[in-house]
Amino acid sequence: MAALTKLYILSLFISFSLVRAQTPSKSSSNPRALVLPITKDSYTLQYLTRLNLGTPPVPRNLVVDLGGQHLWIDCDTGYQSSTYRPGYCGSASCSLAKAACVSICPNPRGPGCNNNTCKVLARNSVFGGGIFPEVSLDVISLQSTDGSEAGPPVSVSDFIFGCANTWDLIDLANAANGMIGLGKERVAFPSQLSSVFGGSFRRKFAICLPSNSKFNGVLFFGDSPYHFYPGYNTSKLIDISSRFTYTKLHTNYERTASPRLQGAQVPEYFVKITSVLVNDKPIPINTTLLDFHRTGIGGSRISTVKPYTILEGSIYDSLVKAFDKEIATWKVKKAAAVTPFKDCYSKGHLAMTPLGLTVPDISFVFENKHVRWNIYGANSMVEISNDVVCLGFLRGVNETWTTTSIDMGAHQMQDNFLQFDLAASKMAFTNTLLLEDVECSNFKF
């Protein structure tokens, strides 16, 4: 009991230290919501946001990682800031980041390499490898919003992030300076912001990925209406939160060999899909693949670093069989595979609509049976040429380290609006905004 009491007191101390250390700029009142733009890199299909860091503020391009634990940045290249501070061993920032003390840096040179500081295990989730950035603190700034448009900038001092090396940027888009983690961790971006502002600043964030690399999508933090204008009238605003449906967010664990040895919780966002439909007809699936297991295997994950949804092999095969049966009635013929896709089609008999190509609808049904994520042509197909389109899903390779049966990828999320409520452990979504003649780029920055 005494040990538990000490642990509780330590937890309260760390939480208090974080709120006290991180403070909004005195020149700005506490906002209810903040906003960042999102752009699509057409070459890597990664999604980036831009954040001001340091003094003077310098814009940094960051790959958006929905399930990432940390904000980490390359500090080797052009990072000079008068408000930078390293996270020293024993500090609240190191404890909060669950970082390990590294007493000596062979050649101390400032950001990323100091003596008596701590390093944290982070991830480059595009490359798939671990990195060990130095825990650091500095000023960040982003814009406030009332939900209708971007407003005045707001600064936060002593924001905790990781100072990484240039080589940690491997496989990231050329413009990227690091990654921004939105996962379920106390040092992830959404939780740090809610700790700073407290009160009416809810532990929520929302994401809307653009389908076109020429226009911005949007990333919201806090609680806000979400006003977008339809394509037919830029003066009209639609609060798309009125279209929300909800499903539960589940906790999943690191993979283990035995259910008796449950791994640590992972910071990513998981939902329970119970069935998959093609034109409202269920496809045959081994439903145990969709369940969550104590070994960390199973379930369905939402990911912004996977360009396309990845399905476990048998689920993919079942989906394609049903899809081909439906599309064959429209006299659509199969075409040769185009990497990375396995199943492609002749475009000749397919018409274009506001929802994309007229192909069989695909639906993912959640545990509350009336809740569906409906996927139409704009999100199910990828146009390869004037003559060929491919089914925008990938067949998972059954490797020993594969854990998730369905990884919902970014292509299926484009022009769909998703809100993550960390306090209530639920996800809200709209299905495609194209139903309202709205795109993710229709927010007024």
Coordinates of C-alpha atoms in Angstrom, one line a residue:
M1 CA 0.0 0.0 0.0
A2 CA 2.9 2.4 0.8
A3 CA 4.5 1.7 -2.6
L4 CA 1.2 2.5 -4.3
T5 CA 0.8 5.7 -2.4
K6 CA 4.3 6.8 -3.4
L7 CA 3.6 6.0 -7.0
Y8 CA 0.4 8.0 -6.9
I9 CA 2.2 11.0 -5.4
L10 CA 4.9 10.8 -8.0
S11 CA 2.3 10.7 -10.8
L12 CA 0.6 13.8 -9.4
F13 CA 4.0 15.6 -9.1
I14 CA 4.9 14.8 -12.7
S15 CA 1.5 16.0 -14.0
F16 CA 1.7 19.2 -11.9
S17 CA 5.3 19.8 -13.2
L18 CA 4.2 19.5 -16.8
V19 CA 1.4 21.9 -16.5
R20 CA 3.6 24.4 -14.6
A21 CA 6.5 24.1 -17.0
Q22 CA 4.5 24.4 -20.2
T23 CA 2.6 27.6 -20.4
P24 CA 0.7 29.4 -23.2
S25 CA 2.2 32.7 -24.4
K26 CA 1.1 35.6 -22.2
S27 CA 0.1 37.5 -25.3
S28 CA -2.7 35.0 -26.2
S29 CA -5.8 33.9 -24.2
N30 CA -6.4 30.2 -23.7
P31 CA -8.0 28.8 -26.8
R32 CA -10.7 26.1 -27.0
A33 CA -9.1 24.7 -30.2
L34 CA -6.0 24.8 -32.3
V35 CA -5.4 24.0 -35.9
L36 CA -2.6 22.9 -38.3
P37 CA -2.7 22.4 -42.1
I38 CA -2.0 19.0 -43.6
T39 CA -0.4 18.5 -47.0
K40 CA 0.0 15.4 -49.1
D41 CA 3.4 14.5 -50.5
S42 CA 2.6 13.2 -54.0
Y43 CA 5.8 11.1 -54.3
T44 CA 5.8 9.3 -50.9
L45 CA 2.1 9.6 -50.2
Q46 CA 3.0 10.8 -46.7
Y47 CA 1.0 13.5 -45.0
L48 CA 2.8 16.5 -43.5
T49 CA 1.9 19.3 -41.2
R50 CA 3.9 22.5 -40.5
L51 CA 4.7 23.7 -37.0
N52 CA 6.7 26.7 -35.8
L53 CA 9.5 25.8 -33.4
G54 CA 12.0 27.8 -31.4
T55 CA 13.0 31.5 -31.0
P56 CA 13.0 33.0 -33.5
P57 CA 10.2 30.7 -34.8
V58 CA 11.2 28.5 -37.7
P59 CA 8.6 26.4 -39.6
R60 CA 9.2 22.6 -39.4
N61 CA 7.6 20.1 -41.7
L62 CA 6.5 17.0 -39.9
V63 CA 5.1 13.6 -41.1
V64 CA 1.8 13.0 -39.4
D65 CA 1.8 9.7 -37.5
L66 CA -1.6 9.0 -36.0
G67 CA -0.3 6.4 -33.6
G68 CA 3.1 7.9 -32.8
Q69 CA 4.2 8.6 -29.3
H70 CA 6.4 11.6 -29.8
L71 CA 7.1 14.8 -31.6
W72 CA 10.7 14.4 -32.9
I73 CA 12.8 16.7 -35.1
D74 CA 16.1 16.6 -36.8
C75 CA 18.3 19.0 -34.7
D76 CA 21.5 18.5 -36.7
T77 CA 20.4 20.8 -39.6
G78 CA 19.8 24.5 -38.9
Y79 CA 18.3 24.3 -35.4
Q80 CA 19.3 27.3 -33.4
S81 CA 17.0 28.7 -30.7
S82 CA 17.5 30.9 -27.7
T83 CA 14.6 29.2 -25.9
Y84 CA 15.9 25.6 -26.4
R85 CA 16.5 23.6 -23.2
P86 CA 17.8 20.0 -22.9
G87 CA 15.9 17.5 -20.7
Y88 CA 18.3 16.9 -17.8
C89 CA 18.5 13.6 -16.0
G90 CA 15.9 13.4 -13.2
S91 CA 13.7 16.2 -14.6
A92 CA 9.9 16.0 -14.9
S93 CA 10.2 16.1 -18.6
C94 CA 12.4 13.0 -18.7
S95 CA 10.1 11.1 -16.3
L96 CA 7.1 12.0 -18.3
A97 CA 8.8 10.8 -21.5
K98 CA 9.8 7.6 -19.8
A99 CA 13.4 8.4 -20.9
A100 CA 16.7 6.9 -19.8
C101 CA 19.5 9.0 -18.5
V102 CA 22.6 9.2 -20.7
S103 CA 25.3 10.8 -18.6
I104 CA 27.9 11.6 -21.3
C105 CA 27.8 12.9 -24.8
P106 CA 31.2 12.3 -26.6
N107 CA 31.2 15.7 -28.3
P108 CA 28.7 18.1 -26.7
R109 CA 27.5 20.5 -29.3
G110 CA 24.1 21.8 -28.2
P111 CA 20.6 20.5 -29.3
G112 CA 20.6 16.7 -29.4
C113 CA 24.0 16.2 -27.7
N114 CA 24.5 17.4 -24.1
N115 CA 25.9 15.9 -21.0
N116 CA 23.7 14.6 -18.1
T117 CA 20.6 14.4 -20.3
C118 CA 18.1 11.7 -21.1
K119 CA 17.2 9.9 -24.3
V120 CA 13.8 8.4 -25.3
L121 CA 13.0 5.4 -27.5
A122 CA 11.0 6.8 -30.4
R123 CA 10.1 5.5 -33.8
N124 CA 10.4 6.4 -37.4
S125 CA 7.2 4.5 -38.2
V126 CA 7.6 5.0 -42.0
F127 CA 11.0 3.2 -42.0
G128 CA 9.9 0.9 -39.1
G129 CA 12.9 1.4 -36.9
G130 CA 13.6 2.8 -33.5
I131 CA 15.5 6.0 -32.9
F132 CA 17.0 7.6 -29.7
P133 CA 16.5 11.3 -29.7
E134 CA 17.5 13.5 -26.7
V135 CA 14.6 14.8 -24.7
S136 CA 14.4 18.6 -25.3
L137 CA 12.1 21.5 -24.6
D138 CA 11.3 24.6 -26.7
V139 CA 8.6 27.0 -27.8
I140 CA 6.1 25.9 -30.4
S141 CA 3.3 27.9 -32.0
L142 CA 0.2 27.1 -34.0
Q143 CA -3.0 28.8 -34.9
S144 CA -6.1 29.0 -32.8
T145 CA -9.6 28.4 -34.4
D146 CA -13.2 28.9 -33.7
G147 CA -14.0 26.0 -36.0
S148 CA -14.8 28.2 -39.0
E149 CA -11.4 29.5 -39.9
A150 CA -7.8 29.7 -38.6
G151 CA -7.3 32.5 -36.0
P152 CA -4.4 34.2 -34.2
P153 CA -1.3 32.1 -33.4
V154 CA -0.8 30.7 -29.9
S155 CA 2.6 29.8 -28.4
V156 CA 3.4 27.2 -25.8
S157 CA 6.7 27.3 -24.0
D158 CA 8.8 24.3 -22.9
F159 CA 7.0 21.8 -25.1
I160 CA 8.6 18.4 -24.8
F161 CA 10.0 16.8 -28.0
G162 CA 12.9 14.7 -29.2
C163 CA 16.1 16.1 -30.8
A164 CA 17.0 13.5 -33.4
N165 CA 19.8 13.2 -36.0
T166 CA 19.6 13.7 -39.7
W167 CA 20.0 10.0 -40.5
D168 CA 16.8 9.4 -38.5
L169 CA 14.9 10.9 -41.4
I170 CA 15.3 7.8 -43.5
D171 CA 12.4 7.2 -45.9
L172 CA 10.6 10.4 -44.8
A173 CA 9.4 12.8 -47.5
N174 CA 12.2 15.1 -48.7
A175 CA 10.6 18.2 -47.1
A176 CA 10.2 16.5 -43.7
N177 CA 12.2 17.6 -40.6
G178 CA 10.7 14.9 -38.4
M179 CA 7.4 13.3 -37.2
I180 CA 4.5 14.5 -35.1
G181 CA 3.0 11.7 -33.0
L182 CA -0.7 11.8 -32.2
G183 CA -0.9 8.6 -30.2
K184 CA -2.2 7.8 -26.7
E185 CA 0.8 8.9 -24.7
R186 CA 1.2 11.7 -22.3
V187 CA 4.0 13.3 -24.3
A188 CA 2.2 12.8 -27.6
F189 CA 1.0 16.0 -29.2
P190 CA -2.7 16.0 -28.2
S191 CA -2.1 15.1 -24.6
Q192 CA 0.6 17.8 -24.1
L193 CA -1.7 20.4 -25.5
S194 CA -4.6 19.4 -23.2
S195 CA -2.3 19.4 -20.2
V196 CA -1.1 23.0 -21.0
F197 CA -4.5 24.6 -21.6
G198 CA -6.7 22.4 -19.4
G199 CA -10.3 23.6 -18.6
S200 CA -12.3 23.8 -21.8
F201 CA -9.5 22.4 -24.0
R202 CA -10.7 18.8 -24.4
R203 CA -8.5 15.8 -24.9
K204 CA -9.7 15.5 -28.5
F205 CA -8.3 15.9 -31.9
A206 CA -9.6 15.5 -35.4
I207 CA -8.0 14.8 -38.8
C208 CA -9.1 15.4 -42.4
L209 CA -6.6 14.2 -45.0
P210 CA -6.6 15.9 -48.4
S211 CA -6.9 13.8 -51.6
N212 CA -5.0 16.4 -53.7
S213 CA -1.3 17.4 -53.1
K214 CA -2.1 20.9 -54.2
F215 CA -4.4 21.7 -51.4
N216 CA -4.4 21.6 -47.5
G217 CA -6.3 19.3 -45.3
V218 CA -6.6 20.1 -41.6
L219 CA -5.8 18.9 -38.1
F220 CA -7.8 20.1 -35.1
F221 CA -6.9 19.9 -31.4
G222 CA -9.4 20.5 -28.6
D223 CA -13.2 20.7 -28.9
S224 CA -14.6 22.8 -31.7
P225 CA -17.3 22.9 -34.3
Y226 CA -16.0 21.8 -37.7
H227 CA -17.1 24.2 -40.3
F228 CA -16.3 23.5 -44.0
Y229 CA -17.7 25.2 -47.1
P230 CA -19.3 23.2 -49.9
G231 CA -17.9 23.4 -53.4
Y232 CA -20.9 25.1 -54.8
N233 CA -20.9 28.0 -52.3
T234 CA -17.8 29.3 -50.5
S235 CA -19.9 31.6 -48.3
K236 CA -21.9 28.8 -46.8
L237 CA -20.6 26.7 -43.9
I238 CA -21.5 23.2 -42.9
D239 CA -20.8 21.9 -39.4
I240 CA -19.9 18.4 -40.3
S241 CA -20.0 17.2 -36.7
S242 CA -23.7 16.9 -37.1
R243 CA -23.0 13.9 -39.5
F244 CA -20.9 12.0 -36.9
T245 CA -21.3 8.4 -36.1
Y246 CA -19.3 6.8 -33.3
T247 CA -17.5 3.6 -32.4
K248 CA -15.4 2.5 -29.4
L249 CA -11.6 2.8 -29.4
H250 CA -9.9 -0.3 -28.1
T251 CA -6.6 -0.8 -26.3
N252 CA -4.2 -3.2 -27.8
Y253 CA -0.8 -4.6 -26.6
E254 CA 2.6 -5.4 -27.9
R255 CA 2.9 -8.8 -29.3
T256 CA 3.9 -11.6 -27.0
A257 CA 4.3 -15.4 -27.4
S258 CA 1.8 -16.3 -24.7
P259 CA -1.4 -14.7 -23.4
R260 CA 0.0 -15.2 -19.9
L261 CA 2.7 -12.6 -20.8
Q262 CA 0.7 -9.6 -21.9
G263 CA 2.8 -6.9 -23.4
A264 CA 2.7 -3.2 -22.8
Q265 CA -0.1 -1.1 -24.2
V266 CA 0.6 0.4 -27.6
P267 CA -0.3 4.1 -28.3
E268 CA -2.0 3.5 -31.6
Y269 CA -5.8 3.7 -32.3
F270 CA -7.7 0.4 -32.7
V271 CA -11.3 -0.3 -33.5
K272 CA -13.3 -3.5 -33.7
I273 CA -14.5 -4.3 -37.2
T274 CA -16.9 -7.3 -37.1
S275 CA -17.7 -7.8 -40.8
V276 CA -16.9 -6.5 -44.3
L277 CA -19.6 -6.0 -47.0
V278 CA -19.4 -5.6 -50.8
N279 CA -22.6 -4.0 -52.1
D280 CA -24.2 -4.7 -48.8
K281 CA -23.4 -8.4 -48.9
P282 CA -21.1 -9.9 -46.2
I283 CA -18.0 -11.6 -47.4
P284 CA -16.8 -14.8 -45.6
I285 CA -14.2 -14.0 -42.9
N286 CA -12.6 -16.0 -40.1
T287 CA -14.0 -13.6 -37.4
T288 CA -11.3 -14.7 -34.9
L289 CA -8.9 -12.6 -37.0
L290 CA -11.0 -9.5 -36.1
D291 CA -11.0 -10.1 -32.4
F292 CA -8.4 -8.7 -30.0
H293 CA -6.2 -11.2 -28.3
R294 CA -4.0 -10.9 -25.2
T295 CA -1.0 -11.7 -27.3
G296 CA -1.4 -8.5 -29.2
I297 CA -2.6 -10.2 -32.4
G298 CA -5.9 -9.2 -34.2
G299 CA -8.2 -6.2 -34.3
S300 CA -8.1 -3.3 -36.7
R301 CA -5.9 -0.2 -36.6
I302 CA -6.2 3.3 -38.1
S303 CA -3.0 4.5 -39.6
T304 CA -1.8 7.6 -41.5
V305 CA 1.6 6.2 -42.4
K306 CA 0.2 3.3 -44.4
P307 CA -0.7 4.7 -47.8
Y308 CA -3.4 2.0 -48.4
T309 CA -5.4 -0.3 -46.3
I310 CA -3.7 -3.6 -45.7
L311 CA -5.8 -6.7 -45.2
E312 CA -4.8 -10.1 -43.8
G313 CA -4.3 -12.5 -46.7
S314 CA -7.5 -14.5 -46.4
I315 CA -9.6 -11.3 -45.8
Y316 CA -8.1 -9.7 -48.9
D317 CA -8.8 -12.8 -51.0
S318 CA -12.4 -12.9 -49.9
L319 CA -12.9 -9.2 -50.6
V320 CA -11.5 -9.5 -54.1
K321 CA -13.6 -12.5 -54.9
A322 CA -16.8 -10.7 -53.9
F323 CA -15.7 -7.5 -55.6
D324 CA -14.9 -9.2 -58.9
K325 CA -18.2 -11.0 -58.9
E326 CA -20.1 -7.7 -58.5
I327 CA -18.1 -5.7 -61.0
A328 CA -18.3 -8.5 -63.6
T329 CA -22.0 -7.8 -64.0
W330 CA -21.0 -4.4 -65.3
K331 CA -18.9 -6.0 -68.0
V332 CA -15.7 -4.7 -66.4
K333 CA -12.6 -6.8 -67.3
K334 CA -9.5 -7.5 -65.1
A335 CA -6.2 -5.9 -66.2
A336 CA -2.6 -6.7 -65.4
A337 CA -1.4 -6.0 -61.9
V338 CA 0.4 -2.8 -61.2
T339 CA 2.8 -2.6 -58.3
P340 CA 1.9 -2.4 -55.4
F341 CA -1.6 -3.5 -56.3
K342 CA -2.6 -7.1 -57.2
D343 CA -6.1 -6.5 -58.7
C344 CA -6.6 -4.0 -61.5
Y345 CA -9.4 -3.4 -64.0
S346 CA -10.2 -1.9 -67.3
K347 CA -11.7 1.6 -66.9
G348 CA -13.8 1.6 -70.0
H349 CA -17.2 0.7 -68.6
L350 CA -16.8 2.7 -65.4
A351 CA -18.6 6.1 -65.1
M352 CA -17.3 9.0 -62.9
T353 CA -19.6 10.4 -60.2
P354 CA -19.0 12.9 -57.4
L355 CA -18.1 9.9 -55.2
G356 CA -15.5 8.6 -57.6
L357 CA -15.8 5.8 -60.1
T358 CA -18.9 3.7 -60.1
V359 CA -17.7 0.5 -58.5
P360 CA -19.2 -1.9 -55.9
D361 CA -19.4 -0.2 -52.5
I362 CA -17.2 -1.6 -49.7
S363 CA -18.3 -1.3 -46.1
F364 CA -16.6 -2.0 -42.8
V365 CA -19.1 -2.8 -40.1
F366 CA -18.2 -2.0 -36.4
E367 CA -19.3 -3.8 -33.3
N368 CA -22.3 -1.6 -32.9
K369 CA -23.9 -3.1 -36.0
H370 CA -25.7 0.0 -37.4
V371 CA -22.3 1.8 -37.6
R372 CA -20.6 1.4 -40.9
W373 CA -17.6 3.0 -42.7
N374 CA -18.8 3.1 -46.3
I375 CA -16.1 3.3 -49.0
Y376 CA -17.0 4.5 -52.4
G377 CA -15.0 4.7 -55.6
A378 CA -13.0 7.8 -54.6
N379 CA -11.5 5.9 -51.7
S380 CA -11.5 2.3 -53.0
M381 CA -9.9 2.8 -56.4
V382 CA -6.6 4.2 -57.6
E383 CA -6.4 5.5 -61.1
I384 CA -3.2 4.3 -62.8
S385 CA -3.8 5.6 -66.3
N386 CA -6.7 6.7 -68.6
D387 CA -7.4 3.0 -69.2
V388 CA -6.6 1.2 -65.9
V389 CA -7.7 1.5 -62.3
C390 CA -6.7 -0.7 -59.3
L391 CA -8.4 -1.7 -56.1
G392 CA -6.6 0.4 -53.5
F393 CA -6.1 -2.3 -50.9
L394 CA -3.0 -4.4 -50.3
R395 CA -2.7 -8.0 -49.4
G396 CA -0.9 -8.5 -46.1
V397 CA 2.2 -10.7 -46.0
N398 CA 1.8 -13.3 -43.3
E399 CA 5.1 -12.6 -41.6
T400 CA 5.8 -13.7 -38.0
W401 CA 5.7 -10.1 -36.7
T402 CA 2.4 -9.2 -38.4
T403 CA -0.1 -8.4 -35.6
T404 CA -3.1 -6.5 -37.1
S405 CA -5.6 -8.1 -39.4
I406 CA -6.9 -4.8 -40.9
D407 CA -4.7 -1.7 -41.1
M408 CA -7.0 1.1 -42.3
G409 CA -4.7 3.3 -44.5
A410 CA -4.6 6.9 -45.6
H411 CA -6.1 6.5 -49.1
Q412 CA -9.3 5.2 -47.5
M413 CA -9.3 8.2 -45.0
Q414 CA -8.9 10.9 -47.7
D415 CA -11.9 13.4 -47.6
N416 CA -13.3 11.6 -44.6
F417 CA -13.4 13.3 -41.2
L418 CA -12.2 11.5 -38.1
Q419 CA -12.3 12.7 -34.5
F420 CA -10.5 10.9 -31.7
D421 CA -11.9 11.5 -28.2
L422 CA -9.1 10.3 -25.8
A423 CA -11.1 10.9 -22.6
A424 CA -14.1 8.9 -23.8
S425 CA -12.1 6.4 -25.8
K426 CA -14.3 6.7 -28.9
M427 CA -13.9 7.6 -32.5
A428 CA -16.3 9.7 -34.5
F429 CA -16.4 9.8 -38.3
T430 CA -18.5 11.1 -41.1
N431 CA -18.0 8.7 -44.0
T432 CA -16.9 10.6 -47.1
L433 CA -17.4 14.4 -47.1
L434 CA -18.0 14.2 -50.9
L435 CA -21.6 13.3 -50.0
E436 CA -22.0 16.9 -49.0
D437 CA -19.9 18.3 -51.9
V438 CA -17.2 19.0 -49.3
E439 CA -13.5 18.1 -49.4
C440 CA -10.9 18.2 -46.6
S441 CA -9.4 21.2 -48.4
N442 CA -12.6 23.3 -47.9
F443 CA -11.5 24.8 -44.5
K444 CA -10.6 28.5 -44.4
F445 CA -7.0 28.9 -43.4

